[in-house]
Amino acid sequence: MNIVVLSGGLSSERDVSFKSGTMVAKALRNRGHKALVLDVFMGFKDKECDIDDIFENSEEYSVKIENIPTDAPDLKAIKASRADKSESFFGPNVIRICQKADIVFMSLHGGDGESGKVQAALDLFGIKYTGNDYLSSAIAMDKQMTKEFFIRAGVPTPAGVSLKKSKRKGFTFDKYPCIVKPNCGGSSIGVTIVESKEELDAALDAAFEWEDEVVIEQFIKGREFSDGVIEGKALPIIEIAPKQGFYDYKNKYAAGSAVETCPAQISRKATEKMQKYAVAAFKALGLTTYARMDFMMDEKENIYCLEANTLPGMTPTSLLPQEAAVIGMNFEDLCEHLIKVSLKKY
């Protein structure tokens, strides 16, 4: 198959997306596919003749990223560096190249790539892609809306409120400790644990740097877990234990900064309950292909679903691939399986 692995974009997870895309493309090439890693924002600016046979030279023309930087990307600088200075999210020739592919493997994380906007655009152009449809993606990307869907489905989730930047003046909050996070962000960028009222303003400043709406929610002290769901079936649960602090951007992507255990060493009762909630959350959001649910569990084994990731990280050491490996599905198998599952939409 000719496959575009769509990566990059203008989200805070741009660099993470390239790492996922690079590893996915390598796995697909090992299975005989022609996989091109394409930056959705920068596009492909070479000559017309190169586009016509681009999949024959897919490895040569692919974006190449070695490692994920320890700091989040400077999106203003990246936007300013695009040669055509266009305001279009899609870079030069992106749609045309995607139309030549048998399927687009969605390796975008966060921002417009995970919010349903790119999915809707690809639908309009008749382009097949991996992952969920535009509507369920949009719902899952909005953390406060996701909470409402969880509550209606009986999935426990931390209590929280949303706050728009325009309504910040005069806002008060009195339940501490709490978590402040961008409403549609990912990779824990802009996330702060707030212990007191005096720390709230700085936390809001950090979150509002990334978007104009934030969520302030109950802080759950305990252990952190994640559980992938593919076609409505839960994978083994993984536990994430940062060696220092919480599971922030640096702890997510700096080698050796967290201990990840799969299957998680928790009671059978807790395992079954968490997997049940993962599937219920998946269905409540209208997801049909694959996603990963994040959880916290306190010392009394009360379980809280934090959010859903509709395009989870895809490197061999990412959480979803680790979970799949426990049931005998290696990384190459998983990449091909996600394509097979996604094609059922069509």
Short mmCIF file of C-alpha atoms in Angstrom, two decimals:
data_model
loop_
_atom_site.label_atom_id
_atom_site.label_comp_id
_atom_site.label_asym_id
_atom_site.label_seq_id
_atom_site.Cartn_x
_atom_site.Cartn_y
_atom_site.Cartn_z
CA MET A 1 0.00 0.00 0.00
CA ASN A 2 0.99 3.64 -0.53
CA ILE A 3 0.63 5.28 2.88
CA VAL A 4 1.04 8.88 4.00
CA VAL A 5 2.02 9.08 7.67
CA LEU A 6 0.66 12.53 8.50
CA SER A 7 2.69 14.24 11.23
CA GLY A 8 3.81 17.59 12.60
CA GLY A 9 1.29 20.38 12.41
CA LEU A 10 1.01 23.29 14.81
CA SER A 11 0.22 21.69 18.14
CA SER A 12 2.32 21.62 21.31
CA GLU A 13 2.90 17.93 20.51
CA ARG A 14 4.45 18.60 17.08
CA ASP A 15 7.80 17.00 17.90
CA VAL A 16 6.16 13.98 19.54
CA SER A 17 4.09 13.52 16.39
CA PHE A 18 7.22 13.33 14.22
CA LYS A 19 8.70 10.67 16.46
CA SER A 20 5.52 8.59 16.23
CA GLY A 21 5.37 9.08 12.47
CA THR A 22 8.97 8.08 11.94
CA MET A 23 8.54 4.85 13.89
CA VAL A 24 5.21 4.00 12.23
CA ALA A 25 6.67 4.54 8.76
CA LYS A 26 9.65 2.32 9.55
CA ALA A 27 7.35 -0.44 10.77
CA LEU A 28 5.13 -0.21 7.70
CA ARG A 29 8.13 -0.26 5.34
CA ASN A 30 9.32 -3.42 7.07
CA ARG A 31 5.97 -4.93 6.08
CA GLY A 32 6.45 -4.00 2.44
CA HIS A 33 4.43 -0.78 2.33
CA LYS A 34 5.60 2.51 0.80
CA ALA A 35 5.24 4.95 3.71
CA LEU A 36 5.91 8.69 3.48
CA VAL A 37 6.25 10.84 6.64
CA LEU A 38 4.68 14.18 5.68
CA ASP A 39 4.49 17.38 7.74
CA VAL A 40 0.88 18.51 7.39
CA PHE A 41 1.86 22.16 7.96
CA MET A 42 5.10 22.51 6.01
CA GLY A 43 3.97 20.27 3.17
CA PHE A 44 6.11 19.23 0.21
CA LYS A 45 7.55 21.94 -2.02
CA ASP A 46 9.51 19.98 -4.62
CA LYS A 47 8.81 19.81 -8.34
CA GLU A 48 5.58 18.44 -9.81
CA CYS A 49 7.35 15.39 -11.21
CA ASP A 50 8.55 14.44 -7.73
CA ILE A 51 4.96 14.35 -6.47
CA ASP A 52 3.88 11.98 -9.22
CA ASP A 53 6.31 9.29 -8.08
CA ILE A 54 6.71 10.36 -4.46
CA PHE A 55 5.87 6.93 -3.01
CA GLU A 56 8.65 5.34 -5.05
CA ASN A 57 11.04 7.58 -3.09
CA SER A 58 9.03 7.71 0.14
CA GLU A 59 11.93 7.13 2.52
CA GLU A 60 14.09 9.75 0.82
CA TYR A 61 11.35 12.40 0.88
CA SER A 62 10.12 11.69 4.41
CA VAL A 63 10.57 14.11 7.31
CA LYS A 64 13.31 12.71 9.54
CA ILE A 65 13.37 13.30 13.31
CA GLU A 66 15.86 11.54 15.57
CA ASN A 67 14.77 12.50 19.09
CA ILE A 68 12.06 14.44 20.89
CA PRO A 69 13.42 17.73 22.33
CA THR A 70 12.99 18.12 26.08
CA ASP A 71 11.14 21.43 25.64
CA ALA A 72 7.86 22.06 23.85
CA PRO A 73 8.18 23.55 20.33
CA ASP A 74 8.13 27.28 19.56
CA LEU A 75 5.02 27.29 17.39
CA LYS A 76 5.25 30.99 16.47
CA ALA A 77 8.75 30.48 15.08
CA ILE A 78 7.67 27.38 13.17
CA LYS A 79 4.69 29.18 11.67
CA ALA A 80 6.88 32.13 10.64
CA SER A 81 9.38 29.80 8.96
CA ARG A 82 6.96 28.47 6.34
CA ALA A 83 8.12 29.73 2.96
CA ASP A 84 4.72 30.57 1.46
CA LYS A 85 3.53 32.41 4.65
CA SER A 86 0.06 30.98 4.05
CA GLU A 87 -2.51 30.84 6.86
CA SER A 88 -3.67 27.44 5.60
CA PHE A 89 -3.18 24.57 8.05
CA PHE A 90 -2.36 22.30 5.11
CA GLY A 91 1.05 22.93 3.61
CA PRO A 92 1.86 22.90 -0.11
CA ASN A 93 0.71 19.74 -1.92
CA VAL A 94 -0.42 17.93 1.26
CA ILE A 95 -3.95 17.22 0.06
CA ARG A 96 -2.76 16.23 -3.40
CA ILE A 97 -0.26 13.74 -1.96
CA CYS A 98 -2.83 12.33 0.47
CA GLN A 99 -5.22 11.77 -2.43
CA LYS A 100 -2.57 9.58 -4.07
CA ALA A 101 -2.31 7.35 -0.98
CA ASP A 102 -4.34 4.23 -0.25
CA ILE A 103 -4.76 5.51 3.32
CA VAL A 104 -3.39 8.25 5.58
CA PHE A 105 -1.98 7.01 8.87
CA MET A 106 -2.87 9.76 11.34
CA SER A 107 0.24 10.38 13.41
CA LEU A 108 -0.84 13.87 14.50
CA HIS A 109 -1.11 14.52 18.25
CA GLY A 110 -3.11 17.34 19.78
CA GLY A 111 -4.30 20.54 18.11
CA ASP A 112 -6.23 20.43 14.84
CA GLY A 113 -4.88 16.96 14.08
CA GLU A 114 -6.71 15.35 16.97
CA SER A 115 -9.67 17.74 17.25
CA GLY A 116 -11.56 16.35 14.27
CA LYS A 117 -10.80 19.27 11.94
CA VAL A 118 -8.25 17.41 9.83
CA GLN A 119 -10.50 14.33 9.79
CA ALA A 120 -13.41 16.44 8.50
CA ALA A 121 -11.25 17.96 5.78
CA LEU A 122 -10.01 14.53 4.65
CA ASP A 123 -13.62 13.31 4.56
CA LEU A 124 -14.54 16.16 2.20
CA PHE A 125 -11.69 15.22 -0.14
CA GLY A 126 -12.62 11.51 -0.05
CA ILE A 127 -9.34 10.57 1.64
CA LYS A 128 -9.24 7.47 3.88
CA TYR A 129 -7.48 7.78 7.23
CA THR A 130 -6.79 5.83 10.40
CA GLY A 131 -8.50 6.51 13.69
CA ASN A 132 -11.91 7.80 14.65
CA ASP A 133 -14.27 10.08 12.74
CA TYR A 134 -14.31 13.85 13.06
CA LEU A 135 -17.21 14.12 15.53
CA SER A 136 -15.98 11.65 18.15
CA SER A 137 -12.48 13.10 17.81
CA ALA A 138 -13.81 16.61 18.46
CA ILE A 139 -15.74 15.52 21.55
CA ALA A 140 -12.81 13.61 23.02
CA MET A 141 -10.42 16.52 22.44
CA ASP A 142 -12.49 18.83 24.63
CA LYS A 143 -11.66 17.84 28.22
CA GLN A 144 -14.65 19.55 29.83
CA MET A 145 -17.09 18.12 27.29
CA THR A 146 -15.51 14.70 27.74
CA LYS A 147 -16.23 14.92 31.48
CA GLU A 148 -19.91 15.52 30.75
CA PHE A 149 -20.08 12.45 28.51
CA PHE A 150 -18.28 10.37 31.15
CA ILE A 151 -20.69 11.46 33.86
CA ARG A 152 -23.73 10.56 31.74
CA ALA A 153 -22.21 7.12 31.06
CA GLY A 154 -21.44 6.46 34.73
CA VAL A 155 -17.67 6.70 34.28
CA PRO A 156 -16.10 8.32 37.37
CA THR A 157 -14.05 11.42 36.55
CA PRO A 158 -12.53 14.18 38.70
CA ALA A 159 -14.84 17.11 39.37
CA GLY A 160 -13.86 20.16 37.36
CA VAL A 161 -14.85 23.48 35.84
CA SER A 162 -13.78 25.20 32.64
CA LEU A 163 -12.68 28.82 32.39
CA LYS A 164 -12.33 30.97 29.29
CA LYS A 165 -9.59 33.58 29.17
CA SER A 166 -12.14 36.34 28.64
CA LYS A 167 -13.87 35.37 31.91
CA ARG A 168 -10.73 35.19 34.03
CA LYS A 169 -11.18 38.54 35.77
CA GLY A 170 -12.96 37.98 39.05
CA PHE A 171 -12.71 34.17 38.86
CA THR A 172 -12.35 32.46 42.23
CA PHE A 173 -11.65 28.86 43.18
CA ASP A 174 -11.39 27.42 46.68
CA LYS A 175 -10.81 23.67 46.40
CA TYR A 176 -7.14 22.79 46.74
CA PRO A 177 -5.06 20.98 45.70
CA CYS A 178 -6.25 21.08 42.11
CA ILE A 179 -4.94 20.61 38.57
CA VAL A 180 -4.94 23.37 35.95
CA LYS A 181 -4.62 22.29 32.32
CA PRO A 182 -5.40 23.56 28.79
CA ASN A 183 -8.83 22.30 27.76
CA CYS A 184 -7.65 20.76 24.50
CA GLY A 185 -3.94 20.24 25.16
CA GLY A 186 -1.89 17.08 25.38
CA SER A 187 1.40 15.63 26.66
CA SER A 188 0.81 17.49 29.96
CA ILE A 189 2.03 20.74 28.40
CA GLY A 190 0.78 23.75 30.36
CA VAL A 191 -0.38 21.51 33.23
CA THR A 192 0.26 22.54 36.84
CA ILE A 193 -0.56 21.01 40.21
CA VAL A 194 -1.82 23.88 42.38
CA GLU A 195 -1.51 23.56 46.15
CA SER A 196 -2.96 26.91 47.23
CA LYS A 197 -4.82 30.03 46.09
CA GLU A 198 -1.52 31.90 45.83
CA GLU A 199 -0.31 29.49 43.12
CA LEU A 200 -3.44 29.67 40.97
CA ASP A 201 -2.62 32.80 38.93
CA ALA A 202 0.74 31.45 37.75
CA ALA A 203 -0.88 28.14 36.80
CA LEU A 204 -3.58 29.91 34.79
CA ASP A 205 -0.91 31.99 33.04
CA ALA A 206 0.93 28.79 32.05
CA ALA A 207 -2.20 27.12 30.69
CA PHE A 208 -3.50 30.21 28.87
CA GLU A 209 -0.21 30.43 26.97
CA TRP A 210 -1.43 27.46 24.93
CA GLU A 211 -5.12 28.18 24.44
CA ASP A 212 -8.01 30.39 25.54
CA GLU A 213 -9.87 27.84 27.66
CA VAL A 214 -8.59 25.85 30.62
CA VAL A 215 -9.92 23.21 33.00
CA ILE A 216 -9.48 23.38 36.76
CA GLU A 217 -10.18 20.00 38.27
CA GLN A 218 -9.95 17.99 41.49
CA PHE A 219 -6.46 16.65 42.19
CA ILE A 220 -6.44 12.88 42.67
CA LYS A 221 -3.52 11.68 44.75
CA GLY A 222 -2.57 8.15 43.82
CA ARG A 223 -1.23 5.96 41.03
CA GLU A 224 -1.49 6.71 37.32
CA PHE A 225 -2.60 4.23 34.68
CA SER A 226 -3.57 4.04 31.05
CA ASP A 227 -5.64 1.52 29.10
CA GLY A 228 -5.97 1.22 25.36
CA VAL A 229 -9.18 0.14 23.66
CA ILE A 230 -9.31 -1.24 20.12
CA GLU A 231 -12.73 -1.82 18.53
CA GLY A 232 -14.40 -1.75 21.95
CA LYS A 233 -12.04 -4.27 23.59
CA ALA A 234 -9.72 -3.26 26.42
CA LEU A 235 -6.01 -4.05 26.30
CA PRO A 236 -3.95 -4.88 29.41
CA ILE A 237 -3.54 -1.89 31.73
CA ILE A 238 -0.21 -0.09 32.08
CA GLU A 239 0.95 1.81 35.18
CA ILE A 240 3.12 4.91 34.83
CA ALA A 241 5.27 5.92 37.80
CA PRO A 242 7.49 9.01 37.28
CA LYS A 243 10.74 8.86 39.24
CA GLN A 244 10.35 12.54 40.14
CA GLY A 245 7.36 14.91 40.10
CA PHE A 246 4.35 14.01 37.96
CA TYR A 247 4.00 12.66 34.43
CA ASP A 248 4.72 15.96 32.67
CA TYR A 249 6.20 16.59 29.20
CA LYS A 250 9.81 15.88 30.21
CA ASN A 251 8.91 12.74 32.17
CA LYS A 252 6.87 11.47 29.23
CA TYR A 253 9.66 11.71 26.68
CA ALA A 254 13.00 11.71 28.51
CA ALA A 255 14.41 8.19 28.56
CA GLY A 256 14.41 6.53 31.98
CA SER A 257 12.36 9.23 33.72
CA ALA A 258 9.39 6.98 34.47
CA VAL A 259 8.82 3.32 35.31
CA GLU A 260 6.10 1.76 33.14
CA THR A 261 4.67 -1.60 34.20
CA CYS A 262 2.39 -3.68 31.99
CA PRO A 263 0.31 -5.50 32.99
CA ALA A 264 -0.18 -3.18 35.96
CA GLN A 265 0.33 -4.80 39.34
CA ILE A 266 -3.11 -4.13 40.82
CA SER A 267 -5.89 -6.33 42.13
CA ARG A 268 -8.07 -8.33 39.79
CA LYS A 269 -11.08 -6.34 40.96
CA ALA A 270 -9.39 -3.02 40.17
CA THR A 271 -8.19 -4.34 36.80
CA GLU A 272 -11.66 -5.44 35.74
CA LYS A 273 -13.23 -2.21 36.93
CA MET A 274 -10.70 -0.01 35.11
CA GLN A 275 -11.04 -1.97 31.87
CA LYS A 276 -14.82 -1.75 32.18
CA TYR A 277 -14.58 2.03 32.58
CA ALA A 278 -12.17 2.26 29.63
CA VAL A 279 -14.63 0.51 27.33
CA ALA A 280 -17.57 2.53 28.70
CA ALA A 281 -15.66 5.78 28.11
CA PHE A 282 -14.75 4.65 24.58
CA LYS A 283 -18.38 3.96 23.74
CA ALA A 284 -19.70 7.09 25.48
CA LEU A 285 -17.57 9.28 23.22
CA GLY A 286 -18.72 7.46 20.10
CA LEU A 287 -15.26 6.05 19.35
CA THR A 288 -15.12 3.03 17.06
CA THR A 289 -11.51 2.34 16.05
CA TYR A 290 -8.91 2.82 18.79
CA ALA A 291 -8.04 5.17 21.66
CA ARG A 292 -6.27 5.24 25.01
CA MET A 293 -7.91 6.21 28.32
CA ASP A 294 -5.91 7.76 31.17
CA PHE A 295 -6.76 6.99 34.80
CA MET A 296 -5.87 7.80 38.39
CA MET A 297 -6.52 5.42 41.29
CA ASP A 298 -6.39 6.55 44.91
CA GLU A 299 -5.29 4.48 47.92
CA LYS A 300 -8.85 3.17 48.41
CA GLU A 301 -8.91 1.89 44.81
CA ASN A 302 -11.35 4.57 43.69
CA ILE A 303 -10.79 4.94 39.96
CA TYR A 304 -11.13 8.17 37.95
CA CYS A 305 -10.96 8.46 34.17
CA LEU A 306 -9.14 11.66 33.23
CA GLU A 307 -9.48 11.79 29.45
CA ALA A 308 -9.34 9.93 26.16
CA ASN A 309 -6.51 10.08 23.62
CA THR A 310 -7.88 9.36 20.16
CA LEU A 311 -4.45 9.40 18.47
CA PRO A 312 -2.13 8.02 21.16
CA GLY A 313 1.66 7.98 20.85
CA MET A 314 3.00 5.38 18.44
CA THR A 315 6.59 4.42 19.10
CA PRO A 316 7.55 0.91 20.26
CA THR A 317 7.94 2.27 23.81
CA SER A 318 4.71 4.30 23.82
CA LEU A 319 1.95 3.15 26.15
CA LEU A 320 -0.49 1.65 23.61
CA PRO A 321 2.19 -0.46 21.85
CA GLN A 322 3.45 -1.71 25.22
CA GLU A 323 -0.08 -2.85 26.09
CA ALA A 324 -0.52 -4.54 22.70
CA ALA A 325 2.81 -6.34 23.13
CA VAL A 326 1.50 -8.08 26.26
CA ILE A 327 -1.14 -9.86 24.16
CA GLY A 328 1.45 -10.88 21.56
CA MET A 329 1.01 -8.03 19.06
CA ASN A 330 4.39 -6.51 18.19
CA PHE A 331 4.76 -2.94 16.93
CA GLU A 332 4.62 -3.84 13.25
CA ASP A 333 1.56 -6.02 13.86
CA LEU A 334 -0.12 -3.16 15.72
CA CYS A 335 0.48 -0.61 12.98
CA GLU A 336 -1.02 -2.91 10.36
CA HIS A 337 -3.90 -3.86 12.66
CA LEU A 338 -4.82 -0.20 13.23
CA ILE A 339 -4.99 0.29 9.46
CA LYS A 340 -7.23 -2.79 9.10
CA VAL A 341 -9.52 -1.62 11.90
CA SER A 342 -9.72 1.90 10.46
CA LEU A 343 -10.57 0.73 6.94
CA LYS A 344 -13.80 -0.74 8.33
CA LYS A 345 -15.14 2.83 8.40
CA TYR A 346 -15.23 2.67 4.61
#
